[in-house]
């Protein structure tokens, strides 16, 4: 009888028992996710169609995060940025021009921002095709990441429409960069090697301490109203990005899949078509 009991006993190594425990734990976590996101009896997850226009949804989500006010204007001293890309003059040999810019306002028809006048801003002024990308949130349990992508074009905007909302540090940095570039041009003339101009848009910083002093003086002059409108407008340009397609994707570790929706602007440009539910990948 003892010999029979021993033959029926299976000796399980400790490492194997640990592996089985991990697998059971993973299966248990998966079952929790399925219970959370699968509707009982139907075997399907019920997605809710976004209600409202995409720009309004973007503004409302940003207001909840205290990044802007109810009118879509950026909250003072908040870091609120997105990436914008524009087609170059020769796309066969040049990469798209990509910039990180700050939201100044999300309005009914588009997104307002500013750029230092240069190669990138010149391309935007030509109403070339442009795309934007904005991501906010944290991919953590109990939280979510919200990603917005859009295609469209940019139009030049009167700087005074957003100037009062722009961070002074941004303005002074742009004016300082313009002044430093002009100083280098006056010093070196047309000698590009000595001027050290990079990609015809960015200049190498030859003297960091001098540039810091230059920016500090500009900041004081700007606060005291001693910077002319001509110099400001020569350094800074405001734009409005007009999207004709927008896409929102929301994801979280608590979700089984990402949730992606797309809006297309009507051909007359007056309103948006109903959103379409897209595959996550």
Steps between C-alpha positions, in 0.01 A plus 500: 500500500786733581667416166169578318461840671857592407440406137194728491684796654647755259805686620482862369825700505487837678579694180213334316256582783610864484441509123150354544422767764612778264286361218195475728557857616520622139184314407324649801607853397378432145164385629468823703563703184245298306239541772567871504468564126278226358124542524339197666299283264608671177875439503562852362636820641260791469684805365351844547500725194668835584241777517603839366745655258863386530644843578244541779592158639869593493428831674276338765759230577771766534279713724445201730878474529512874576713568192256759362192695602145446377572717194799285400775749594812348656521521879789732600831324569370161383721284277253409223664406172446298183706404195428637155653382173486672160602382155834647380559675171671190357353191670711263289825610662386678820331364809178668620559799724403396854455739792376483859278801563283620786121504499374855538135426434272220382212673323191406304686475170862426584801510731700820553876501561810708437840433341824689454516634147728281292500216248232299675266795546546602137378156386193524724421841350472334158204289620684176432351173630571468871445240771491528878544255787404554863526252786395554860453280806671201659485135397447371855230293673206724580616765250508528121692650209318715246658550158378743234616503138378738231566602140434839347675828427604819679407863439684805629328648805520854636748478787287732712227235521718281723785727613357575845478125565856412392764433764752788505788253525399360160485846343834608643668179385377551144600866490838416656565234237419747224728766648785251542464387138510861378809570712674202339402615151639847569819353645571235235306626200443240231770264626283200588789298643578765759135582564441127564142497381347152531238383244444868405267535799686433826819676595767349722522679836850656501487664843250365753559760773455786251173350376367461856581864570329597173182313591490642852521853362224425249278366777539819701436714191189297415359535852563875488347538153830589335485241220353638179210327327714483187766289672241272658323442168835446328582222748167332580219374279160371613313227314172314511502133407180411315441122513294317240552160664535425871557177686484418870641187660465417871682217675567367848636183663143450621375467140520194277565710187556864407188695404545700175251737331531717189319815386500643147404859420210550264603614151349845558718532813209602722459196720633152576364169380399238755802326657611162370630224728840377376713196571759581769795407275 
